[in-house]
Amino acid sequence: MQATIERLTEKTPCPRYLRDALNKYLYREELFDGASSKTKQMGQLKRPDTDNLVRNLLELDGLFCGDTSTVTALVTGKLDKADLNEKLDRIERGMRQRLEIYSYWLERLPSARAILADGRLNLKEDRLDHSLTAEAWHAERAAPVFALHALRIQEESEAKVRMGPPSAAEYVERAEAYLALNDHVNADRNACLALEQDARCARAWFLRVAIALRGRDAATRSYQQKRIESQEIAEPCSAHEQWAREQADEAADDVMKHQRQLDAILPHALSCWPQSSGRRAHPESWRQVRSIFIDRMFSVAVHDIGLAGTYQQRAAWNGFEPEWELQRKKYPYLHCEGLPEASPFTQDETRAIVDLLADYDSEPEQFFMYIEDGRLARELRLLHLRYVLRLDGGAAHWDRLHAAVTQHAASHQVAQLMRDASVARIWQMHYCRNLPPSDLAKWYAQWNKDAETHSGAALRHGLLRQFAFLYHHQFARQQFHECGQIAASALGLFDGAAALADWFSGEQHPHDEAVTMPLHRARYWDYLAALAAVEQRKRAQTLAPHAQALLADTAHWCAAFSADTQCLWTESEEYEDGGGEDWPTPPYGVDLRTFDGWK
């Protein structure tokens, strides 16, 4: 073999790297007669029959960076064309990348030579790259920071490949080098190859989640830019606007693709996070990834973004079984077959959530930083994940969260727990599970009193939404006395006005996307108060003085509700071929505009 290589390459002595490269193929029975990989029998080199085969094998081994399987499949005609083109495209990108980096330095070598030779630059204090100059026609070319280091790693790794398959650590090293060169495709590919050899390679998972985050953030920025172009820059009804909208739609699809990739990586990255001296390495990155994961799993549970179950299952997961039964009376055709699944999460997601909760339980005070942005809302999301999985420790977790909330000023509580409607609704559900709902209504009133000077009218709008959620929560559980108290508390926010100003639309019903509630109208809350009184009387519950007064003046309220249709819900239906229809409908299906509704 050595003599054959020396004869074909005219290089004496035979270069070891060429001998090692050819040696890999001489055991392939599909290439050489007499070869056997099982018995370690080397094939025969027959001059001149195998000369061109040897030349081609060595050329292709260099081109495909020592990928023996690819070269063998190509020579034997078993390599798929699409696969071949993908590999060649990847090789071309890598070569152009290297060419650009080497060109960058070739253009600056004369400048570096002069600067380093005269010794005028203080290399302990001044930056070398700021003093380098390039040829004028290429002066705008830039290279990633310390790109030569990353390039050297790549080349050294590829040299090792020719000696045999890379290890997981070597694949990780190559992935880091590609990431330093902003080549996310090849960085992720090499990280995946490392995981094929070691499924719990911590560094590989860390690199994959870093790459996925960069990809998602870049796609999000692109979408936001294109959306702004379609809405604010393009002329209305123009071809530019149509094109910009299409571009924004494509960008939105790209964001979702990157988000799905990130979702698949997150639980593994958290479970296999790199350690340093017995503690998690990269603590800032861990907190970022942990927070993203908690937020996503909360969305999976509350909004069923993973389409994991039926409406009934989602209600059961989130503690809204009575709301489901109430909704089913209106929509009896809702899909409800089968019993609820254990959870909406995959096994990997469940394992990661359990691990996070174990960390939280071991050090609850240190798990979230005290000044961490959105800490209270995120701790509530984590508590809810514990509830969805029906894990132990929920009572103690709630006590800690409740204590943490009460330690903050009302304005901070409002900002943390009312900014997001889903968080506000889940906070309310957990509060009512652990404490009297009447206390929550008083708390909302205290929020209004303490935080009004900071938030103004916006706070009242948010509190009305909370009162609507709480009313529905109690209505579904037939706690109609409390419903009347909630409606009275909401009416107190109007200060005698018929409506709140600066409110431009209704609020979507918490459990019915087709319904919009006119929360900004005082007459709507009069309607809810009257409805609570009617339901109390139907069930022979004790009537509060306010309920008695409403029932004693049925004629007045019938006329008032008939004269103001804005006290009703608005129900909508969208058609598959575009357009839709809206119509008023009595709240909870009880029409108090007629005397029959009061019976």
Coordinates of C-alpha atoms in Angstrom, one line a residue:
M1 CA 0.0 0.0 0.0
Q2 CA 2.8 2.4 0.9
A3 CA 4.6 1.8 -2.4
T4 CA 1.3 2.3 -4.3
I5 CA 0.7 5.7 -2.7
E6 CA 4.2 6.8 -3.3
R7 CA 4.0 5.9 -6.9
L8 CA 0.6 7.5 -7.4
T9 CA 1.4 10.7 -5.5
E10 CA 5.1 10.9 -6.3
K11 CA 5.7 11.6 -2.7
T12 CA 8.5 9.8 -0.9
P13 CA 8.3 8.8 1.9
C14 CA 4.6 8.0 1.9
P15 CA 2.7 10.7 4.0
R16 CA 1.1 9.0 7.0
Y17 CA -2.2 10.9 6.6
L18 CA -2.6 9.5 3.1
R19 CA -1.7 6.0 4.2
D20 CA -4.2 6.2 7.1
A21 CA -6.9 7.6 4.8
L22 CA -6.6 4.7 2.3
N23 CA -6.3 2.2 5.0
K24 CA -9.9 2.8 6.0
Y25 CA -11.2 1.7 2.6
L26 CA -9.0 -1.3 2.1
Y27 CA -11.2 -3.3 4.4
R28 CA -14.4 -2.5 2.4
E29 CA -15.4 -5.6 0.4
E30 CA -17.6 -3.5 -1.8
L31 CA -14.5 -1.7 -3.0
F32 CA -11.6 -4.1 -3.1
D33 CA -11.4 -7.8 -3.9
G34 CA -10.5 -10.0 -0.9
A35 CA -11.4 -7.3 1.6
S36 CA -13.5 -8.1 4.7
S37 CA -14.4 -5.8 7.5
K38 CA -15.5 -8.7 9.7
T39 CA -12.3 -10.7 9.6
K40 CA -10.1 -7.6 9.2
Q41 CA -8.9 -8.8 5.8
M42 CA -7.3 -6.1 3.7
G43 CA -8.2 -5.9 0.0
Q44 CA -5.7 -6.3 -2.9
L45 CA -4.2 -3.4 -4.8
K46 CA -3.8 -4.5 -8.4
R47 CA -1.7 -2.3 -10.6
P48 CA -3.1 -0.6 -12.7
D49 CA -6.7 -1.8 -12.2
T50 CA -7.1 -0.1 -8.8
D51 CA -4.9 3.0 -9.5
N52 CA -7.8 5.3 -10.4
L53 CA -9.9 3.9 -7.6
V54 CA -7.2 4.7 -5.1
R55 CA -6.8 8.2 -6.5
N56 CA -10.5 8.8 -6.4
L57 CA -10.8 7.5 -2.8
L58 CA -8.1 9.8 -1.6
E59 CA -9.5 12.8 -3.4
L60 CA -13.0 12.2 -2.1
D61 CA -11.8 11.4 1.4
G62 CA -10.2 14.9 1.4
L63 CA -13.3 16.5 -0.1
F64 CA -15.7 14.9 2.4
C65 CA -13.5 15.4 5.4
G66 CA -12.8 11.7 6.0
D67 CA -16.4 10.6 5.9
T68 CA -15.8 7.0 5.0
S69 CA -19.5 6.0 4.7
T70 CA -20.3 8.9 2.3
V71 CA -17.3 8.2 0.1
T72 CA -18.0 4.4 -0.1
A73 CA -21.7 5.0 -0.9
L74 CA -20.7 7.6 -3.6
V75 CA -18.2 5.3 -5.3
T76 CA -20.6 2.3 -5.2
G77 CA -23.5 4.4 -6.5
K78 CA -25.6 4.1 -3.4
L79 CA -25.6 7.7 -2.3
D80 CA -28.9 9.5 -2.8
K81 CA -28.7 12.6 -5.1
A82 CA -30.5 14.9 -2.6
D83 CA -28.1 13.7 0.2
L84 CA -25.1 14.3 -2.1
N85 CA -26.2 17.8 -2.9
E86 CA -26.8 18.6 0.7
K87 CA -23.4 17.4 1.7
L88 CA -21.7 19.3 -1.2
D89 CA -23.6 22.5 -0.2
R90 CA -22.4 22.1 3.3
I91 CA -18.8 21.7 2.1
E92 CA -19.1 24.7 -0.2
R93 CA -20.4 26.9 2.7
G94 CA -17.5 25.8 4.8
M95 CA -14.9 26.5 2.1
R96 CA -16.3 29.9 1.4
Q97 CA -16.3 30.7 5.1
R98 CA -12.7 29.7 5.4
L99 CA -11.8 31.7 2.3
E100 CA -13.4 34.8 3.7
I101 CA -11.6 34.4 7.0
Y102 CA -8.2 33.8 5.4
S103 CA -8.8 36.6 2.9
Y104 CA -9.6 39.0 5.8
W105 CA -6.2 38.3 7.4
L106 CA -4.3 38.2 4.1
E107 CA -5.5 41.7 3.4
R108 CA -4.3 42.9 6.8
L109 CA -1.0 41.0 7.0
P110 CA 1.1 43.9 5.5
S111 CA -0.5 46.3 8.1
A112 CA 0.1 43.8 10.9
R113 CA 3.7 43.3 9.8
A114 CA 4.4 47.0 9.9
I115 CA 2.6 47.6 13.2
L116 CA 4.2 44.7 15.0
A117 CA 7.7 45.4 13.7
D118 CA 8.0 49.1 14.7
G119 CA 6.8 48.4 18.3
R120 CA 4.9 51.6 18.6
L121 CA 1.6 49.9 19.6
N122 CA 1.3 49.1 23.3
L123 CA -0.1 45.5 23.1
K124 CA -0.9 45.5 26.8
E125 CA -3.3 48.4 26.5
D126 CA -4.2 49.1 22.9
R127 CA -6.4 46.9 20.6
L128 CA -4.5 45.5 17.6
D129 CA -7.6 45.1 15.4
H130 CA -8.4 48.8 15.7
S131 CA -5.0 49.6 14.2
L132 CA -5.1 47.2 11.3
T133 CA -5.9 48.5 7.8
A134 CA -6.9 46.5 4.7
E135 CA -6.8 47.2 1.0
A136 CA -9.3 49.8 0.2
W137 CA -11.6 47.7 -2.1
H138 CA -12.0 45.1 0.6
A139 CA -12.0 47.3 3.7
E140 CA -15.7 46.7 4.5
R141 CA -15.2 42.9 4.9
A142 CA -15.6 41.7 8.4
A143 CA -14.9 38.4 10.2
P144 CA -16.3 36.9 13.4
V145 CA -14.3 37.8 16.5
F146 CA -11.3 35.4 16.9
A147 CA -12.4 33.6 13.8
L148 CA -8.9 32.1 13.3
H149 CA -9.1 30.2 16.5
A150 CA -12.4 28.6 15.5
L151 CA -11.0 27.8 12.1
R152 CA -7.9 26.1 13.6
I153 CA -10.2 23.9 15.8
Q154 CA -12.2 22.9 12.7
E155 CA -9.1 21.9 10.7
E156 CA -7.5 20.0 13.6
S157 CA -10.8 18.2 14.2
E158 CA -11.1 17.3 10.5
A159 CA -7.5 16.0 10.6
K160 CA -8.4 13.7 13.5
V161 CA -11.5 12.4 11.5
R162 CA -9.1 10.9 8.9
M163 CA -7.7 8.8 11.7
G164 CA -11.1 7.4 12.8
P165 CA -14.6 8.5 13.8
P166 CA -14.7 11.6 16.1
S167 CA -15.6 11.3 19.8
A168 CA -18.5 13.1 21.4
A169 CA -16.0 15.6 22.8
E170 CA -14.5 16.3 19.4
Y171 CA -17.9 16.8 17.9
V172 CA -18.7 19.3 20.6
E173 CA -15.4 21.1 19.9
R174 CA -16.3 21.4 16.3
A175 CA -19.8 22.6 17.2
E176 CA -18.4 25.3 19.3
A177 CA -16.0 26.4 16.5
Y178 CA -18.9 26.6 14.1
L179 CA -21.0 28.5 16.6
A180 CA -18.1 31.0 17.0
L181 CA -18.2 31.5 13.2
N182 CA -22.1 32.1 13.4
D183 CA -22.6 28.9 11.3
H184 CA -25.6 27.7 13.2
V185 CA -26.5 24.9 10.8
N186 CA -23.2 23.1 11.1
A187 CA -22.9 23.9 14.8
D188 CA -26.2 22.2 15.5
R189 CA -25.3 19.3 13.2
N190 CA -22.1 18.5 15.1
A191 CA -23.9 18.9 18.4
C192 CA -26.4 16.3 17.2
L193 CA -23.6 14.0 16.2
A194 CA -22.1 14.3 19.6
L195 CA -25.5 13.3 21.1
E196 CA -25.6 10.3 18.9
Q197 CA -22.6 9.0 20.7
D198 CA -23.5 10.3 24.2
A199 CA -27.2 11.1 24.6
R200 CA -26.6 13.0 27.9
C201 CA -23.6 15.0 26.7
A202 CA -24.2 18.2 28.7
R203 CA -22.2 20.5 26.5
A204 CA -23.9 19.3 23.4
W205 CA -27.3 20.0 24.8
F206 CA -26.1 23.4 26.0
L207 CA -24.9 24.3 22.6
R208 CA -28.1 23.1 21.0
V209 CA -30.3 25.2 23.2
A210 CA -28.1 28.3 22.6
I211 CA -28.3 27.8 18.9
A212 CA -32.1 27.3 19.0
L213 CA -32.5 30.5 21.1
R214 CA -30.4 32.5 18.6
G215 CA -32.4 31.1 15.7
R216 CA -35.8 31.8 17.3
D217 CA -34.8 35.4 18.3
A218 CA -33.4 36.1 14.8
A219 CA -36.7 34.8 13.3
T220 CA -38.7 36.9 15.7
R221 CA -36.8 40.1 14.8
S222 CA -37.3 39.4 11.1
Y223 CA -41.0 38.9 11.7
Q224 CA -41.4 42.1 13.6
Q225 CA -39.5 44.1 11.0
K226 CA -41.7 42.7 8.2
R227 CA -44.8 43.2 10.2
I228 CA -43.9 46.9 10.7
E229 CA -43.2 47.2 7.0
S230 CA -46.6 45.8 6.1
Q231 CA -48.5 47.9 8.6
E232 CA -46.7 51.2 8.8
I233 CA -44.4 51.6 5.7
A234 CA -46.3 50.1 2.7
E235 CA -49.1 52.1 1.1
P236 CA -52.5 50.7 1.9
C237 CA -54.0 48.4 -0.7
S238 CA -50.7 48.5 -2.7
A239 CA -48.7 45.6 -4.2
H240 CA -46.0 46.5 -1.7
E241 CA -48.4 46.0 1.2
Q242 CA -49.6 42.6 -0.2
W243 CA -45.9 41.5 -0.6
A244 CA -45.0 42.7 2.9
R245 CA -47.9 40.8 4.4
E246 CA -46.9 37.6 2.6
Q247 CA -43.4 38.1 3.8
A248 CA -44.6 38.6 7.4
D249 CA -46.7 35.4 7.2
E250 CA -43.7 33.5 6.0
A251 CA -41.6 35.0 8.8
A252 CA -44.3 34.0 11.3
D253 CA -44.2 30.4 10.1
D254 CA -40.4 30.5 10.5
V255 CA -40.8 31.7 14.1
M256 CA -43.1 28.8 14.8
K257 CA -40.6 26.3 13.2
H258 CA -37.8 27.6 15.4
Q259 CA -40.1 27.6 18.5
R260 CA -41.0 23.9 17.9
Q261 CA -37.3 23.1 17.6
L262 CA -36.6 24.9 20.8
D263 CA -39.5 23.2 22.6
A264 CA -38.0 19.8 21.7
I265 CA -34.6 20.8 23.1
L266 CA -35.5 22.6 26.3
P267 CA -36.3 19.6 28.6
H268 CA -33.2 17.8 27.6
A269 CA -31.0 20.9 28.0
L270 CA -32.3 21.5 31.5
S271 CA -31.9 17.8 32.6
C272 CA -28.4 17.6 31.3
W273 CA -27.1 21.1 32.2
P274 CA -23.3 21.5 32.4
Q275 CA -21.9 21.4 35.9
S276 CA -18.9 23.2 37.3
S277 CA -17.5 22.5 40.8
G278 CA -20.8 20.8 41.8
R279 CA -23.0 23.7 40.7
R280 CA -24.6 24.7 37.4
A281 CA -22.3 26.4 34.9
H282 CA -23.5 29.5 33.1
P283 CA -26.1 30.4 35.8
E284 CA -27.5 33.4 33.9
S285 CA -28.2 31.2 30.8
W286 CA -29.7 28.5 33.0
R287 CA -32.1 31.0 34.5
Q288 CA -33.1 32.2 31.1
V289 CA -33.7 28.7 29.7
R290 CA -35.5 27.6 32.9
S291 CA -37.8 30.6 32.6
I292 CA -38.5 30.0 29.0
F293 CA -39.3 26.4 29.7
I294 CA -41.7 27.2 32.6
D295 CA -43.5 29.8 30.5
R296 CA -43.9 27.3 27.6
M297 CA -45.1 24.5 29.7
F298 CA -47.6 26.8 31.3
S299 CA -48.9 27.7 27.9
V300 CA -49.1 24.0 27.0
A301 CA -51.3 23.4 30.0
V302 CA -53.5 26.5 30.0
H303 CA -53.9 27.1 26.3
D304 CA -53.3 23.6 25.0
I305 CA -50.9 24.9 22.3
G306 CA -49.7 21.4 21.9
L307 CA -53.2 20.2 21.1
A308 CA -52.7 17.5 23.7
G309 CA -56.3 16.9 24.7
T310 CA -60.0 17.7 24.5
Y311 CA -61.7 20.8 26.1
Q312 CA -62.8 18.6 29.0
Q313 CA -59.2 17.3 29.5
R314 CA -57.8 20.9 29.5
A315 CA -60.5 21.9 32.0
A316 CA -59.6 19.0 34.3
W317 CA -55.8 19.7 34.1
N318 CA -56.3 23.3 35.2
G319 CA -59.0 22.9 37.9
F320 CA -61.9 24.2 35.8
E321 CA -64.2 21.1 35.8
P322 CA -67.3 23.2 37.0
E323 CA -66.6 25.7 34.2
W324 CA -66.5 22.8 31.8
E325 CA -69.9 21.5 32.9
L326 CA -71.4 24.9 32.6
Q327 CA -70.0 25.3 29.1
R328 CA -71.2 21.9 28.1
K329 CA -74.8 23.0 28.8
K330 CA -74.4 25.6 26.2
Y331 CA -72.4 23.5 23.7
P332 CA -73.5 19.9 24.3
Y333 CA -71.6 18.8 21.2
L334 CA -68.2 19.7 22.6
H335 CA -65.8 16.8 22.3
C336 CA -65.5 15.1 25.7
E337 CA -64.8 11.4 25.0
G338 CA -62.7 9.5 27.4
L339 CA -61.3 10.4 30.8
P340 CA -58.6 13.1 31.2
E341 CA -55.1 12.0 30.5
A342 CA -52.5 12.3 33.3
S343 CA -51.1 15.5 31.9
P344 CA -50.6 17.4 28.6
F345 CA -46.8 17.0 28.8
T346 CA -44.4 14.5 27.2
Q347 CA -42.3 12.2 29.3
D348 CA -39.2 14.3 28.8
E349 CA -41.1 17.5 29.7
T350 CA -42.6 15.9 32.8
R351 CA -39.2 14.7 33.9
A352 CA -37.8 18.2 33.5
I353 CA -40.7 19.8 35.4
V354 CA -40.3 17.2 38.3
D355 CA -36.5 18.0 38.4
L356 CA -37.2 21.8 38.6
L357 CA -39.7 21.3 41.3
A358 CA -37.2 19.2 43.3
D359 CA -34.7 22.0 42.9
Y360 CA -37.3 24.5 44.0
D361 CA -38.3 22.5 47.1
S362 CA -34.7 22.0 48.2
E363 CA -33.9 25.8 48.0
P364 CA -37.2 27.7 47.6
E365 CA -35.6 31.0 48.6
Q366 CA -32.7 30.8 46.2
F367 CA -34.6 29.2 43.2
F368 CA -35.8 32.6 41.9
M369 CA -33.7 35.7 42.4
Y370 CA -35.6 38.3 44.5
I371 CA -35.2 41.0 41.9
E372 CA -35.8 38.6 39.0
D373 CA -38.1 40.2 36.4
G374 CA -41.5 38.6 36.6
R375 CA -40.6 36.5 39.6
L376 CA -44.1 36.3 41.2
A377 CA -45.8 35.4 37.9
R378 CA -43.2 32.8 37.1
E379 CA -43.4 31.2 40.5
L380 CA -47.2 31.0 40.0
R381 CA -46.7 29.3 36.7
L382 CA -44.4 26.8 38.4
L383 CA -46.9 26.2 41.1
H384 CA -49.6 25.6 38.4
L385 CA -47.3 23.0 36.7
R386 CA -47.1 21.2 40.0
Y387 CA -50.9 21.3 40.2
V388 CA -51.4 20.0 36.6
L389 CA -49.2 17.0 37.4
R390 CA -50.9 16.6 40.8
L391 CA -47.6 16.4 42.6
D392 CA -47.1 16.7 46.3
G393 CA -46.1 19.9 48.0
G394 CA -48.7 22.2 46.5
A395 CA -50.0 23.6 49.8
A396 CA -46.5 24.6 51.0
H397 CA -45.7 26.0 47.6
W398 CA -48.9 28.1 47.7
D399 CA -48.1 29.4 51.2
R400 CA -44.7 30.6 50.1
L401 CA -46.0 32.2 47.0
H402 CA -48.9 33.9 48.9
A403 CA -46.5 35.2 51.5
A404 CA -44.1 36.5 48.8
V405 CA -47.0 38.3 47.1
T406 CA -48.2 40.0 50.3
Q407 CA -44.7 41.3 50.9
H408 CA -44.9 43.5 47.8
A409 CA -46.7 46.8 47.3
A410 CA -50.1 46.7 45.6
S411 CA -48.8 48.3 42.4
H412 CA -46.1 45.5 42.1
Q413 CA -48.7 42.8 42.7
V414 CA -50.9 44.3 40.0
A415 CA -48.0 44.5 37.5
Q416 CA -47.0 40.9 38.2
L417 CA -50.4 39.1 38.5
M418 CA -52.7 41.1 36.3
R419 CA -50.6 42.0 33.2
D420 CA -51.3 38.6 31.6
A421 CA -55.0 37.5 31.5
S422 CA -54.0 33.8 31.8
V423 CA -51.8 34.3 34.8
A424 CA -54.6 36.4 36.4
R425 CA -57.1 33.7 35.9
I426 CA -54.8 30.9 37.2
W427 CA -53.9 33.1 40.2
Q428 CA -57.6 33.5 41.0
M429 CA -58.2 29.7 40.7
H430 CA -55.4 28.9 43.1
Y431 CA -56.5 31.6 45.6
C432 CA -60.1 30.3 45.6
R433 CA -58.8 26.7 46.2
N434 CA -56.8 27.8 49.2
L435 CA -58.6 30.8 50.7
P436 CA -62.2 32.2 50.8
P437 CA -63.1 33.9 47.4
S438 CA -64.7 36.7 49.4
D439 CA -61.2 37.6 50.7
L440 CA -60.0 37.9 47.1
A441 CA -62.8 40.4 46.2
K442 CA -61.7 42.5 49.2
W443 CA -58.1 42.2 48.1
Y444 CA -59.0 43.5 44.6
A445 CA -60.8 46.5 46.2
Q446 CA -57.7 47.1 48.3
W447 CA -55.6 47.0 45.2
N448 CA -57.7 49.7 43.7
K449 CA -57.4 51.8 46.7
D450 CA -53.6 51.4 47.1
A451 CA -52.5 51.4 43.5
E452 CA -54.9 53.8 41.9
T453 CA -52.4 56.7 42.1
H454 CA -49.8 54.6 40.2
S455 CA -52.0 53.0 37.5
G456 CA -55.1 55.3 37.1
A457 CA -58.0 54.1 34.9
A458 CA -56.0 51.2 33.5
L459 CA -56.1 49.5 36.9
R460 CA -59.9 49.8 37.0
H461 CA -60.2 48.1 33.6
G462 CA -57.9 45.3 34.9
L463 CA -59.9 44.9 38.1
L464 CA -63.2 44.7 36.2
R465 CA -61.7 41.8 34.2
Q466 CA -60.7 40.1 37.4
F467 CA -64.2 40.6 38.9
A468 CA -65.7 39.0 35.7
F469 CA -63.4 36.0 36.0
L470 CA -64.2 35.7 39.7
Y471 CA -68.0 36.0 39.0
H472 CA -67.8 33.2 36.4
H473 CA -65.7 31.1 38.8
Q474 CA -68.4 31.4 41.5
F475 CA -71.3 31.1 39.1
A476 CA -70.0 27.8 37.8
R477 CA -69.9 26.5 41.4
Q478 CA -73.4 27.9 42.1
Q479 CA -72.1 30.3 44.8
F480 CA -74.6 33.0 43.8
H481 CA -74.5 35.0 47.0
E482 CA -70.8 35.6 46.4
C483 CA -71.6 36.5 42.7
G484 CA -73.9 39.2 44.0
Q485 CA -71.1 40.6 46.2
I486 CA -68.7 40.5 43.3
A487 CA -71.1 42.4 41.0
A488 CA -71.6 45.0 43.8
S489 CA -67.8 45.4 44.2
A490 CA -67.4 45.9 40.4
L491 CA -70.2 48.6 40.4
G492 CA -68.2 50.4 43.1
L493 CA -65.4 51.1 40.5
F494 CA -67.7 53.2 38.4
D495 CA -68.2 56.0 41.0
G496 CA -71.8 56.5 39.7
A497 CA -70.8 56.7 36.0
A498 CA -72.6 54.8 33.3
A499 CA -69.4 53.6 31.7
L500 CA -65.6 53.8 32.1
A501 CA -63.9 56.1 29.6
D502 CA -60.9 55.1 27.3
W503 CA -62.3 51.6 26.8
F504 CA -62.5 50.7 23.2
S505 CA -63.7 47.1 23.1
G506 CA -65.2 44.4 25.2
E507 CA -63.4 41.6 27.0
Q508 CA -63.3 38.1 25.8
H509 CA -65.1 35.6 28.0
P510 CA -62.5 33.5 30.0
H511 CA -64.0 30.2 28.8
D512 CA -65.8 31.0 25.5
E513 CA -63.9 32.6 22.7
A514 CA -67.1 33.4 20.8
V515 CA -68.4 35.7 23.6
T516 CA -67.4 39.3 24.3
M517 CA -68.4 40.9 27.7
P518 CA -69.1 44.7 28.0
L519 CA -67.2 45.0 31.3
H520 CA -66.9 48.8 30.9
R521 CA -70.7 49.3 31.2
A522 CA -72.2 49.7 34.6
R523 CA -75.5 48.3 33.4
Y524 CA -73.8 45.0 32.6
W525 CA -72.9 44.6 36.3
D526 CA -76.4 45.5 37.3
Y527 CA -77.5 42.6 35.0
L528 CA -75.0 40.2 36.7
A529 CA -76.2 41.4 40.2
A530 CA -79.8 40.8 39.2
L531 CA -78.9 37.4 37.7
A532 CA -77.2 36.3 40.9
A533 CA -80.3 37.3 42.9
V534 CA -82.6 35.3 40.5
E535 CA -80.4 32.2 40.8
Q536 CA -80.3 32.6 44.6
R537 CA -84.1 32.6 44.8
K538 CA -84.4 29.6 42.4
R539 CA -82.2 27.5 44.7
A540 CA -83.8 28.9 47.9
Q541 CA -80.6 30.4 49.0
T542 CA -80.5 33.2 51.6
L543 CA -81.1 36.5 49.9
A544 CA -78.9 39.5 50.7
P545 CA -80.6 42.9 51.1
H546 CA -79.3 44.1 47.8
A547 CA -80.7 40.9 46.1
Q548 CA -84.0 41.5 47.8
A549 CA -84.2 45.0 46.5
L550 CA -83.5 43.9 42.9
L551 CA -86.1 41.2 43.0
A552 CA -88.7 43.6 44.5
D553 CA -88.3 46.0 41.5
T554 CA -88.5 43.5 38.6
A555 CA -90.5 45.8 36.3
H556 CA -87.9 48.6 36.6
W557 CA -85.0 46.3 35.8
C558 CA -86.8 44.6 33.0
A559 CA -87.4 47.9 31.3
A560 CA -83.8 49.1 32.0
F561 CA -82.2 46.0 30.5
S562 CA -84.6 46.1 27.5
A563 CA -83.6 49.7 26.8
D564 CA -79.8 49.1 26.9
T565 CA -78.6 46.2 24.7
Q566 CA -75.0 47.0 25.7
C567 CA -75.7 45.1 29.0
L568 CA -75.7 41.9 26.9
W569 CA -72.9 39.7 25.7
T570 CA -71.9 39.8 22.1
E571 CA -71.6 36.4 20.4
S572 CA -69.7 36.0 17.2
E573 CA -69.3 33.4 14.5
E574 CA -66.7 33.4 11.7
Y575 CA -67.4 31.7 8.4
E576 CA -64.9 29.4 6.7
D577 CA -65.1 31.4 3.5
G578 CA -64.5 34.7 5.2
G579 CA -66.6 37.2 7.1
G580 CA -68.8 36.5 10.0
E581 CA -71.8 37.6 12.2
D582 CA -72.3 39.2 15.6
W583 CA -75.4 39.2 17.7
P584 CA -76.4 40.1 21.3
T585 CA -77.1 37.3 23.7
P586 CA -78.2 37.3 27.4
P587 CA -75.4 36.5 29.8
Y588 CA -75.5 32.9 30.9
G589 CA -78.5 32.3 28.7
V590 CA -80.9 34.0 31.2
D591 CA -82.9 36.8 29.5
L592 CA -83.8 39.3 32.2
R593 CA -85.5 41.6 29.7
T594 CA -88.7 39.5 30.1
F595 CA -90.6 38.6 33.2
D596 CA -90.1 34.9 32.4
G597 CA -86.4 35.3 32.9
W598 CA -87.0 36.4 36.6
K599 CA -89.0 33.3 37.5

